[in-house]
Short mmCIF file of N, CA and C in Angstrom, two decimals:
data_model
loop_
_atom_site.label_atom_id
_atom_site.label_comp_id
_atom_site.label_asym_id
_atom_site.label_seq_id
_atom_site.Cartn_x
_atom_site.Cartn_y
_atom_site.Cartn_z
N MET A 1 3.10 -34.78 -11.94
CA MET A 1 1.70 -34.80 -11.56
C MET A 1 1.40 -33.55 -10.74
N GLU A 2 1.15 -32.48 -11.47
CA GLU A 2 0.87 -31.19 -10.83
C GLU A 2 -0.57 -30.73 -11.06
N ARG A 3 -1.18 -31.25 -12.13
CA ARG A 3 -2.55 -30.86 -12.51
C ARG A 3 -3.29 -32.14 -12.89
N ILE A 4 -4.06 -32.66 -11.94
CA ILE A 4 -4.67 -33.98 -12.09
C ILE A 4 -6.19 -33.87 -12.15
N ALA A 5 -6.77 -34.52 -13.15
CA ALA A 5 -8.22 -34.66 -13.25
C ALA A 5 -8.55 -36.13 -13.00
N ILE A 6 -9.44 -36.39 -12.05
CA ILE A 6 -9.90 -37.75 -11.78
C ILE A 6 -11.35 -37.84 -12.23
N ILE A 7 -11.60 -38.82 -13.10
CA ILE A 7 -12.94 -39.01 -13.65
C ILE A 7 -13.31 -40.49 -13.53
N GLY A 8 -14.60 -40.79 -13.66
CA GLY A 8 -15.07 -42.16 -13.61
C GLY A 8 -16.52 -42.21 -13.18
N CYS A 9 -17.07 -43.39 -13.23
CA CYS A 9 -18.47 -43.61 -12.88
C CYS A 9 -18.73 -43.28 -11.42
N GLY A 10 -19.95 -42.93 -11.11
CA GLY A 10 -20.35 -42.75 -9.72
C GLY A 10 -20.09 -44.03 -8.95
N GLY A 11 -19.55 -43.92 -7.74
CA GLY A 11 -19.27 -45.08 -6.92
C GLY A 11 -17.95 -45.76 -7.23
N SER A 12 -17.19 -45.23 -8.20
CA SER A 12 -15.93 -45.87 -8.60
C SER A 12 -14.78 -45.56 -7.65
N GLY A 13 -14.96 -44.56 -6.79
CA GLY A 13 -13.92 -44.23 -5.83
C GLY A 13 -13.15 -42.97 -6.15
N LYS A 14 -13.72 -42.09 -6.95
CA LYS A 14 -13.05 -40.83 -7.32
C LYS A 14 -12.72 -39.99 -6.09
N THR A 15 -13.69 -39.81 -5.23
CA THR A 15 -13.50 -38.97 -4.04
C THR A 15 -12.45 -39.58 -3.11
N TYR A 16 -12.56 -40.86 -2.87
CA TYR A 16 -11.61 -41.55 -1.99
C TYR A 16 -10.19 -41.41 -2.53
N LEU A 17 -10.00 -41.71 -3.81
CA LEU A 17 -8.68 -41.61 -4.42
C LEU A 17 -8.18 -40.17 -4.41
N ALA A 18 -9.04 -39.23 -4.72
CA ALA A 18 -8.64 -37.82 -4.72
C ALA A 18 -8.17 -37.37 -3.34
N ASN A 19 -8.90 -37.76 -2.30
CA ASN A 19 -8.49 -37.39 -0.94
C ASN A 19 -7.12 -37.95 -0.61
N LYS A 20 -6.87 -39.21 -0.98
CA LYS A 20 -5.57 -39.84 -0.72
C LYS A 20 -4.46 -39.15 -1.51
N LEU A 21 -4.67 -38.96 -2.81
CA LEU A 21 -3.63 -38.38 -3.66
C LEU A 21 -3.32 -36.93 -3.28
N ALA A 22 -4.34 -36.18 -2.92
CA ALA A 22 -4.11 -34.78 -2.53
C ALA A 22 -3.18 -34.71 -1.33
N ARG A 23 -3.35 -35.63 -0.38
CA ARG A 23 -2.47 -35.66 0.78
C ARG A 23 -1.05 -36.09 0.40
N VAL A 24 -0.94 -37.16 -0.39
CA VAL A 24 0.37 -37.69 -0.76
C VAL A 24 1.15 -36.69 -1.60
N LEU A 25 0.47 -36.05 -2.55
CA LEU A 25 1.15 -35.14 -3.48
C LEU A 25 1.09 -33.68 -3.04
N ASP A 26 0.43 -33.42 -1.93
CA ASP A 26 0.29 -32.06 -1.41
C ASP A 26 -0.29 -31.11 -2.48
N LEU A 27 -1.40 -31.54 -3.05
CA LEU A 27 -2.08 -30.75 -4.08
C LEU A 27 -3.37 -30.16 -3.54
N PRO A 28 -3.70 -28.93 -3.94
CA PRO A 28 -5.02 -28.39 -3.58
C PRO A 28 -6.11 -29.19 -4.30
N LEU A 29 -7.12 -29.60 -3.54
CA LEU A 29 -8.14 -30.52 -4.03
C LEU A 29 -9.49 -29.83 -4.14
N THR A 30 -10.16 -30.09 -5.26
CA THR A 30 -11.53 -29.62 -5.45
C THR A 30 -12.41 -30.81 -5.82
N HIS A 31 -13.48 -30.99 -5.07
CA HIS A 31 -14.51 -31.98 -5.39
C HIS A 31 -15.60 -31.22 -6.16
N LEU A 32 -15.82 -31.58 -7.41
CA LEU A 32 -16.77 -30.82 -8.23
C LEU A 32 -18.19 -30.87 -7.69
N ASP A 33 -18.57 -31.94 -7.00
CA ASP A 33 -19.92 -31.97 -6.41
C ASP A 33 -20.10 -30.82 -5.43
N SER A 34 -19.04 -30.49 -4.68
CA SER A 34 -19.17 -29.40 -3.70
C SER A 34 -19.24 -28.03 -4.37
N VAL A 35 -18.77 -27.94 -5.59
CA VAL A 35 -18.89 -26.70 -6.37
C VAL A 35 -20.27 -26.62 -7.02
N TYR A 36 -20.73 -27.76 -7.55
CA TYR A 36 -21.95 -27.80 -8.34
C TYR A 36 -23.23 -27.66 -7.51
N TYR A 37 -23.24 -28.28 -6.32
CA TYR A 37 -24.46 -28.27 -5.50
C TYR A 37 -24.34 -27.34 -4.30
N ASP A 38 -25.45 -26.66 -4.00
CA ASP A 38 -25.49 -25.91 -2.75
C ASP A 38 -26.07 -26.83 -1.67
N ALA A 39 -26.29 -26.30 -0.48
CA ALA A 39 -26.75 -27.10 0.66
C ALA A 39 -28.13 -27.72 0.44
N ASP A 40 -28.92 -27.17 -0.49
CA ASP A 40 -30.25 -27.71 -0.76
C ASP A 40 -30.30 -28.51 -2.05
N TRP A 41 -29.14 -28.95 -2.55
CA TRP A 41 -28.99 -29.74 -3.77
C TRP A 41 -29.36 -28.97 -5.02
N ASN A 42 -29.32 -27.65 -4.97
CA ASN A 42 -29.57 -26.86 -6.17
C ASN A 42 -28.28 -26.76 -6.97
N PRO A 43 -28.34 -27.03 -8.28
CA PRO A 43 -27.13 -26.97 -9.09
C PRO A 43 -26.76 -25.53 -9.45
N LEU A 44 -25.48 -25.32 -9.63
CA LEU A 44 -24.96 -24.05 -10.09
C LEU A 44 -25.32 -23.91 -11.57
N PRO A 45 -25.66 -22.73 -12.04
CA PRO A 45 -25.92 -22.57 -13.48
C PRO A 45 -24.70 -23.02 -14.29
N ARG A 46 -24.95 -23.62 -15.45
CA ARG A 46 -23.91 -24.25 -16.27
C ARG A 46 -22.73 -23.33 -16.54
N GLU A 47 -22.97 -22.12 -16.99
CA GLU A 47 -21.86 -21.22 -17.35
C GLU A 47 -21.07 -20.79 -16.11
N GLU A 48 -21.76 -20.61 -15.01
CA GLU A 48 -21.06 -20.26 -13.76
C GLU A 48 -20.19 -21.44 -13.30
N PHE A 49 -20.72 -22.66 -13.44
CA PHE A 49 -19.96 -23.86 -13.10
C PHE A 49 -18.71 -23.96 -13.99
N ALA A 50 -18.86 -23.69 -15.25
CA ALA A 50 -17.72 -23.72 -16.18
C ALA A 50 -16.69 -22.65 -15.80
N GLU A 51 -17.15 -21.46 -15.43
CA GLU A 51 -16.22 -20.38 -15.04
C GLU A 51 -15.41 -20.74 -13.81
N VAL A 52 -16.06 -21.36 -12.83
CA VAL A 52 -15.35 -21.79 -11.63
C VAL A 52 -14.25 -22.78 -12.01
N GLN A 53 -14.56 -23.69 -12.90
CA GLN A 53 -13.56 -24.67 -13.32
C GLN A 53 -12.41 -24.02 -14.11
N ARG A 54 -12.73 -23.07 -14.94
CA ARG A 54 -11.66 -22.36 -15.67
C ARG A 54 -10.70 -21.69 -14.69
N ALA A 55 -11.23 -21.11 -13.64
CA ALA A 55 -10.38 -20.48 -12.63
C ALA A 55 -9.56 -21.52 -11.88
N LEU A 56 -10.17 -22.66 -11.56
CA LEU A 56 -9.46 -23.72 -10.85
C LEU A 56 -8.26 -24.24 -11.64
N VAL A 57 -8.48 -24.50 -12.93
CA VAL A 57 -7.42 -25.11 -13.74
C VAL A 57 -6.39 -24.09 -14.22
N ALA A 58 -6.64 -22.81 -13.98
CA ALA A 58 -5.64 -21.79 -14.34
C ALA A 58 -4.51 -21.74 -13.30
N ARG A 59 -4.74 -22.35 -12.15
CA ARG A 59 -3.71 -22.39 -11.11
C ARG A 59 -2.59 -23.34 -11.54
N PRO A 60 -1.39 -23.17 -10.99
CA PRO A 60 -0.27 -24.02 -11.40
C PRO A 60 -0.37 -25.46 -10.90
N ARG A 61 -1.03 -25.67 -9.76
CA ARG A 61 -1.14 -27.02 -9.19
C ARG A 61 -2.57 -27.24 -8.72
N TRP A 62 -3.13 -28.42 -9.05
CA TRP A 62 -4.48 -28.72 -8.62
C TRP A 62 -4.80 -30.19 -8.83
N LEU A 63 -5.80 -30.66 -8.10
CA LEU A 63 -6.40 -31.96 -8.30
C LEU A 63 -7.91 -31.73 -8.26
N VAL A 64 -8.58 -32.08 -9.34
CA VAL A 64 -10.03 -31.89 -9.43
C VAL A 64 -10.65 -33.25 -9.72
N GLU A 65 -11.64 -33.62 -8.89
CA GLU A 65 -12.32 -34.89 -9.13
C GLU A 65 -13.79 -34.67 -9.39
N GLY A 66 -14.29 -35.42 -10.36
CA GLY A 66 -15.70 -35.37 -10.72
C GLY A 66 -15.87 -35.55 -12.21
N ASN A 67 -17.05 -35.97 -12.59
CA ASN A 67 -17.31 -36.23 -14.01
C ASN A 67 -17.74 -34.97 -14.75
N TYR A 68 -19.01 -34.67 -14.69
CA TYR A 68 -19.57 -33.50 -15.36
C TYR A 68 -19.02 -33.39 -16.77
N THR A 69 -19.44 -34.32 -17.60
CA THR A 69 -18.93 -34.43 -18.96
C THR A 69 -19.12 -33.16 -19.78
N ASP A 70 -20.16 -32.39 -19.46
CA ASP A 70 -20.39 -31.15 -20.21
C ASP A 70 -19.25 -30.16 -20.06
N THR A 71 -18.52 -30.23 -18.95
CA THR A 71 -17.41 -29.30 -18.74
C THR A 71 -16.07 -30.03 -18.64
N LEU A 72 -16.05 -31.29 -19.00
CA LEU A 72 -14.82 -32.08 -18.90
C LEU A 72 -13.69 -31.50 -19.75
N LEU A 73 -14.01 -30.92 -20.88
CA LEU A 73 -12.97 -30.38 -21.76
C LEU A 73 -12.12 -29.31 -21.07
N ILE A 74 -12.72 -28.57 -20.17
CA ILE A 74 -11.98 -27.53 -19.44
C ILE A 74 -10.85 -28.19 -18.66
N ARG A 75 -11.16 -29.28 -17.96
CA ARG A 75 -10.16 -29.97 -17.16
C ARG A 75 -9.17 -30.74 -18.01
N LEU A 76 -9.65 -31.39 -19.05
CA LEU A 76 -8.76 -32.16 -19.92
C LEU A 76 -7.71 -31.27 -20.59
N ALA A 77 -8.12 -30.10 -21.03
CA ALA A 77 -7.19 -29.21 -21.72
C ALA A 77 -6.05 -28.75 -20.83
N ALA A 78 -6.29 -28.66 -19.53
CA ALA A 78 -5.28 -28.13 -18.61
C ALA A 78 -4.53 -29.20 -17.82
N ALA A 79 -5.04 -30.42 -17.80
CA ALA A 79 -4.45 -31.47 -16.97
C ALA A 79 -3.14 -31.98 -17.56
N ASP A 80 -2.20 -32.32 -16.68
CA ASP A 80 -1.01 -33.05 -17.13
C ASP A 80 -1.19 -34.55 -16.87
N THR A 81 -2.17 -34.89 -16.03
CA THR A 81 -2.47 -36.29 -15.72
C THR A 81 -3.97 -36.45 -15.61
N VAL A 82 -4.51 -37.48 -16.26
CA VAL A 82 -5.93 -37.83 -16.13
C VAL A 82 -5.99 -39.25 -15.59
N ILE A 83 -6.70 -39.41 -14.49
CA ILE A 83 -6.92 -40.73 -13.92
C ILE A 83 -8.37 -41.10 -14.17
N PHE A 84 -8.56 -42.16 -14.96
CA PHE A 84 -9.89 -42.62 -15.33
C PHE A 84 -10.17 -43.91 -14.55
N LEU A 85 -11.13 -43.82 -13.63
CA LEU A 85 -11.55 -44.99 -12.86
C LEU A 85 -12.60 -45.73 -13.68
N ASP A 86 -12.19 -46.83 -14.28
CA ASP A 86 -13.02 -47.59 -15.21
C ASP A 86 -13.39 -48.93 -14.58
N LEU A 87 -14.20 -48.86 -13.53
CA LEU A 87 -14.60 -50.06 -12.79
C LEU A 87 -15.96 -50.55 -13.28
N ASP A 88 -16.21 -51.83 -13.08
CA ASP A 88 -17.47 -52.42 -13.52
C ASP A 88 -18.64 -51.92 -12.66
N ALA A 89 -19.84 -52.09 -13.20
CA ALA A 89 -21.05 -51.56 -12.56
C ALA A 89 -21.30 -52.14 -11.17
N ILE A 90 -21.06 -53.43 -10.98
CA ILE A 90 -21.30 -54.05 -9.68
C ILE A 90 -20.39 -53.42 -8.63
N THR A 91 -19.12 -53.22 -8.96
CA THR A 91 -18.18 -52.59 -8.02
C THR A 91 -18.61 -51.17 -7.70
N CYS A 92 -19.06 -50.43 -8.71
CA CYS A 92 -19.50 -49.05 -8.49
C CYS A 92 -20.76 -49.00 -7.64
N LEU A 93 -21.72 -49.88 -7.91
CA LEU A 93 -22.93 -49.92 -7.09
C LEU A 93 -22.60 -50.31 -5.65
N ALA A 94 -21.67 -51.24 -5.47
CA ALA A 94 -21.23 -51.60 -4.12
C ALA A 94 -20.59 -50.39 -3.44
N GLY A 95 -19.86 -49.59 -4.21
CA GLY A 95 -19.25 -48.38 -3.66
C GLY A 95 -20.29 -47.39 -3.19
N VAL A 96 -21.37 -47.27 -3.94
CA VAL A 96 -22.46 -46.36 -3.56
C VAL A 96 -23.12 -46.86 -2.27
N VAL A 97 -23.33 -48.17 -2.17
CA VAL A 97 -23.93 -48.75 -0.96
C VAL A 97 -23.02 -48.52 0.25
N ARG A 98 -21.71 -48.78 0.08
CA ARG A 98 -20.75 -48.55 1.18
C ARG A 98 -20.76 -47.08 1.61
N ARG A 99 -20.80 -46.19 0.63
CA ARG A 99 -20.83 -44.75 0.95
C ARG A 99 -22.09 -44.42 1.74
N ARG A 100 -23.22 -44.97 1.35
CA ARG A 100 -24.48 -44.72 2.06
C ARG A 100 -24.42 -45.24 3.49
N LEU A 101 -23.87 -46.44 3.65
CA LEU A 101 -23.76 -47.01 5.00
C LEU A 101 -22.82 -46.19 5.87
N ARG A 102 -21.76 -45.68 5.29
CA ARG A 102 -20.78 -44.90 6.07
C ARG A 102 -21.28 -43.50 6.41
N TYR A 103 -21.90 -42.84 5.43
CA TYR A 103 -22.27 -41.43 5.61
C TYR A 103 -23.76 -41.19 5.85
N HIS A 104 -24.59 -42.21 5.65
CA HIS A 104 -26.04 -42.10 5.87
C HIS A 104 -26.69 -41.05 4.99
N GLY A 105 -26.16 -40.85 3.79
CA GLY A 105 -26.73 -39.91 2.84
C GLY A 105 -26.35 -38.47 3.14
N GLY A 106 -26.75 -37.59 2.27
CA GLY A 106 -26.52 -36.17 2.47
C GLY A 106 -25.18 -35.68 1.98
N GLN A 107 -24.84 -34.49 2.42
CA GLN A 107 -23.62 -33.82 1.99
C GLN A 107 -22.62 -33.78 3.14
N HIS A 108 -21.41 -34.18 2.83
CA HIS A 108 -20.32 -34.20 3.81
C HIS A 108 -19.13 -33.50 3.17
N THR A 109 -19.20 -32.20 3.13
CA THR A 109 -18.24 -31.38 2.40
C THR A 109 -16.81 -31.63 2.84
N GLU A 110 -16.60 -31.86 4.13
CA GLU A 110 -15.23 -32.05 4.63
C GLU A 110 -14.56 -33.26 3.98
N ASP A 111 -15.33 -34.26 3.57
CA ASP A 111 -14.77 -35.44 2.91
C ASP A 111 -15.00 -35.42 1.40
N GLY A 112 -15.74 -34.44 0.91
CA GLY A 112 -16.05 -34.38 -0.52
C GLY A 112 -17.13 -35.34 -0.94
N VAL A 113 -17.95 -35.77 0.00
CA VAL A 113 -18.98 -36.77 -0.28
C VAL A 113 -20.35 -36.09 -0.41
N TYR A 114 -20.96 -36.30 -1.54
CA TYR A 114 -22.31 -35.82 -1.79
C TYR A 114 -23.12 -37.05 -2.17
N ASP A 115 -23.85 -37.59 -1.20
CA ASP A 115 -24.50 -38.88 -1.33
C ASP A 115 -26.00 -38.70 -1.52
N ARG A 116 -26.40 -38.85 -2.74
CA ARG A 116 -27.82 -38.74 -3.09
C ARG A 116 -28.13 -39.82 -4.11
N ILE A 117 -28.89 -40.81 -3.69
CA ILE A 117 -29.17 -41.95 -4.56
C ILE A 117 -30.59 -41.83 -5.10
N SER A 118 -30.70 -42.02 -6.40
CA SER A 118 -32.01 -42.06 -7.06
C SER A 118 -31.96 -43.20 -8.08
N TRP A 119 -33.13 -43.59 -8.58
CA TRP A 119 -33.16 -44.66 -9.58
C TRP A 119 -32.43 -44.23 -10.84
N SER A 120 -32.50 -42.97 -11.19
CA SER A 120 -31.78 -42.52 -12.40
C SER A 120 -30.27 -42.62 -12.19
N PHE A 121 -29.80 -42.38 -10.96
CA PHE A 121 -28.38 -42.52 -10.66
C PHE A 121 -27.96 -43.99 -10.74
N VAL A 122 -28.78 -44.90 -10.23
CA VAL A 122 -28.49 -46.33 -10.31
C VAL A 122 -28.46 -46.77 -11.78
N ARG A 123 -29.42 -46.32 -12.59
CA ARG A 123 -29.43 -46.65 -14.02
C ARG A 123 -28.20 -46.08 -14.73
N TYR A 124 -27.80 -44.87 -14.35
CA TYR A 124 -26.60 -44.25 -14.92
C TYR A 124 -25.38 -45.13 -14.63
N ILE A 125 -25.23 -45.58 -13.39
CA ILE A 125 -24.10 -46.44 -13.03
C ILE A 125 -24.15 -47.75 -13.81
N TRP A 126 -25.33 -48.34 -13.86
CA TRP A 126 -25.48 -49.63 -14.53
C TRP A 126 -25.13 -49.53 -16.02
N GLY A 127 -25.46 -48.42 -16.65
CA GLY A 127 -25.21 -48.27 -18.08
C GLY A 127 -23.96 -47.48 -18.43
N TYR A 128 -23.18 -47.07 -17.43
CA TYR A 128 -22.03 -46.18 -17.66
C TYR A 128 -21.06 -46.73 -18.70
N ARG A 129 -20.67 -47.98 -18.55
CA ARG A 129 -19.67 -48.54 -19.47
C ARG A 129 -20.21 -48.64 -20.89
N ARG A 130 -21.50 -48.80 -21.04
CA ARG A 130 -22.09 -48.91 -22.38
C ARG A 130 -22.32 -47.54 -23.01
N THR A 131 -22.72 -46.56 -22.20
CA THR A 131 -23.10 -45.26 -22.77
C THR A 131 -22.05 -44.17 -22.59
N MET A 132 -21.59 -44.00 -21.35
CA MET A 132 -20.67 -42.88 -21.06
C MET A 132 -19.21 -43.21 -21.37
N ARG A 133 -18.80 -44.40 -21.10
CA ARG A 133 -17.40 -44.77 -21.30
C ARG A 133 -16.91 -44.49 -22.72
N PRO A 134 -17.66 -44.86 -23.78
CA PRO A 134 -17.19 -44.54 -25.14
C PRO A 134 -17.05 -43.03 -25.36
N ARG A 135 -17.96 -42.27 -24.79
CA ARG A 135 -17.89 -40.81 -24.90
C ARG A 135 -16.64 -40.27 -24.19
N VAL A 136 -16.36 -40.79 -23.00
CA VAL A 136 -15.19 -40.37 -22.24
C VAL A 136 -13.92 -40.73 -23.01
N HIS A 137 -13.86 -41.94 -23.57
CA HIS A 137 -12.68 -42.34 -24.35
C HIS A 137 -12.47 -41.42 -25.55
N ARG A 138 -13.55 -41.04 -26.20
CA ARG A 138 -13.46 -40.13 -27.35
C ARG A 138 -12.94 -38.76 -26.91
N LEU A 139 -13.46 -38.24 -25.81
CA LEU A 139 -13.01 -36.95 -25.30
C LEU A 139 -11.54 -37.00 -24.87
N LEU A 140 -11.14 -38.10 -24.25
CA LEU A 140 -9.74 -38.25 -23.86
C LEU A 140 -8.83 -38.25 -25.09
N ALA A 141 -9.22 -38.99 -26.11
CA ALA A 141 -8.41 -39.07 -27.33
C ALA A 141 -8.32 -37.72 -28.03
N GLU A 142 -9.41 -36.98 -28.04
CA GLU A 142 -9.45 -35.70 -28.77
C GLU A 142 -8.86 -34.53 -27.98
N HIS A 143 -8.92 -34.57 -26.64
CA HIS A 143 -8.57 -33.38 -25.87
C HIS A 143 -7.52 -33.59 -24.78
N ALA A 144 -7.05 -34.83 -24.60
CA ALA A 144 -6.08 -35.06 -23.53
C ALA A 144 -4.87 -35.87 -24.01
N ALA A 145 -4.57 -35.80 -25.29
CA ALA A 145 -3.42 -36.55 -25.82
C ALA A 145 -2.11 -36.08 -25.18
N HIS A 146 -2.06 -34.84 -24.74
CA HIS A 146 -0.86 -34.28 -24.11
C HIS A 146 -0.66 -34.77 -22.68
N ALA A 147 -1.69 -35.32 -22.07
CA ALA A 147 -1.65 -35.70 -20.66
C ALA A 147 -1.33 -37.18 -20.51
N GLU A 148 -0.76 -37.52 -19.36
CA GLU A 148 -0.57 -38.93 -19.04
C GLU A 148 -1.93 -39.47 -18.61
N LEU A 149 -2.34 -40.57 -19.22
CA LEU A 149 -3.61 -41.21 -18.88
C LEU A 149 -3.32 -42.44 -18.04
N ILE A 150 -3.91 -42.48 -16.86
CA ILE A 150 -3.82 -43.65 -15.98
C ILE A 150 -5.23 -44.22 -15.87
N THR A 151 -5.41 -45.43 -16.39
CA THR A 151 -6.71 -46.09 -16.31
C THR A 151 -6.64 -47.13 -15.20
N ILE A 152 -7.58 -47.03 -14.29
CA ILE A 152 -7.65 -47.93 -13.14
C ILE A 152 -8.93 -48.75 -13.28
N THR A 153 -8.77 -50.08 -13.19
CA THR A 153 -9.93 -50.96 -13.39
C THR A 153 -10.31 -51.76 -12.15
N SER A 154 -9.65 -51.48 -11.02
CA SER A 154 -10.01 -52.19 -9.79
C SER A 154 -9.64 -51.33 -8.58
N ARG A 155 -10.24 -51.62 -7.46
CA ARG A 155 -9.90 -50.93 -6.22
C ARG A 155 -8.45 -51.24 -5.82
N ARG A 156 -8.00 -52.45 -6.12
CA ARG A 156 -6.63 -52.84 -5.82
C ARG A 156 -5.63 -51.97 -6.60
N GLN A 157 -5.92 -51.70 -7.87
CA GLN A 157 -5.04 -50.83 -8.67
C GLN A 157 -5.02 -49.42 -8.10
N SER A 158 -6.16 -48.96 -7.63
CA SER A 158 -6.24 -47.62 -7.04
C SER A 158 -5.36 -47.54 -5.80
N ALA A 159 -5.45 -48.54 -4.94
CA ALA A 159 -4.62 -48.58 -3.73
C ALA A 159 -3.14 -48.68 -4.09
N ALA A 160 -2.82 -49.44 -5.12
CA ALA A 160 -1.43 -49.60 -5.55
C ALA A 160 -0.86 -48.28 -6.06
N LEU A 161 -1.67 -47.51 -6.77
CA LEU A 161 -1.21 -46.20 -7.25
C LEU A 161 -0.87 -45.29 -6.08
N VAL A 162 -1.73 -45.24 -5.09
CA VAL A 162 -1.47 -44.41 -3.91
C VAL A 162 -0.20 -44.88 -3.22
N ALA A 163 -0.05 -46.19 -3.03
CA ALA A 163 1.14 -46.73 -2.36
C ALA A 163 2.41 -46.41 -3.16
N GLN A 164 2.33 -46.54 -4.46
CA GLN A 164 3.50 -46.26 -5.32
C GLN A 164 3.90 -44.78 -5.21
N LEU A 165 2.93 -43.89 -5.28
CA LEU A 165 3.23 -42.46 -5.20
C LEU A 165 3.73 -42.08 -3.81
N ARG A 166 3.17 -42.70 -2.78
CA ARG A 166 3.63 -42.45 -1.42
C ARG A 166 5.09 -42.88 -1.27
N ALA A 167 5.44 -44.04 -1.83
CA ALA A 167 6.81 -44.54 -1.75
C ALA A 167 7.78 -43.62 -2.51
N VAL A 168 7.39 -43.20 -3.70
CA VAL A 168 8.22 -42.31 -4.50
C VAL A 168 8.40 -40.98 -3.77
N ARG A 169 7.34 -40.48 -3.21
CA ARG A 169 7.38 -39.19 -2.50
C ARG A 169 8.30 -39.28 -1.28
N SER A 170 8.17 -40.36 -0.52
CA SER A 170 9.01 -40.48 0.68
C SER A 170 10.46 -40.71 0.29
N TRP A 171 10.70 -41.39 -0.81
CA TRP A 171 12.06 -41.61 -1.30
C TRP A 171 12.70 -40.29 -1.74
N SER A 172 11.92 -39.45 -2.42
CA SER A 172 12.47 -38.19 -2.94
C SER A 172 12.70 -37.17 -1.82
N VAL A 173 12.02 -37.34 -0.69
CA VAL A 173 12.18 -36.41 0.43
C VAL A 173 13.51 -36.68 1.15
N ARG A 174 13.98 -37.90 1.11
CA ARG A 174 15.23 -38.29 1.80
C ARG A 174 16.44 -37.66 1.20
#
């Protein structure tokens, strides 16, 4: 696990898991929201965003979290591990609410949290498994067959993955 892409619905816990795994595995971490948005929520132009990702994945070791399906192929082609957080809509919406209560909205670059809730974002989360999930599965099958795919369907599985990797890491250090 040297080149990890973490993807999943908004509110699924991508940022939280990425922060934990980056520490456990000692990997350089990039939160794509912090690359895509400036301080005033202006998005980076598409080709410039793609170029930044190409440079990121050219490195020997990295962990990149975020969806951005338009540029997902860049990460899938270079990843040795893809972690797909495939949680239900209620869990993801609860995650968005918890994030809002904790961070009170806005951008918190130090934690990789970019909290901006709109009705279109809520609709996106609600329909993710019906609309985006099939597209993600297709992209994974077509462009990430070489990578290990870890599908996580609950917060408990996410915590178990971190605990398992932490145990393996501490065992190998001895």
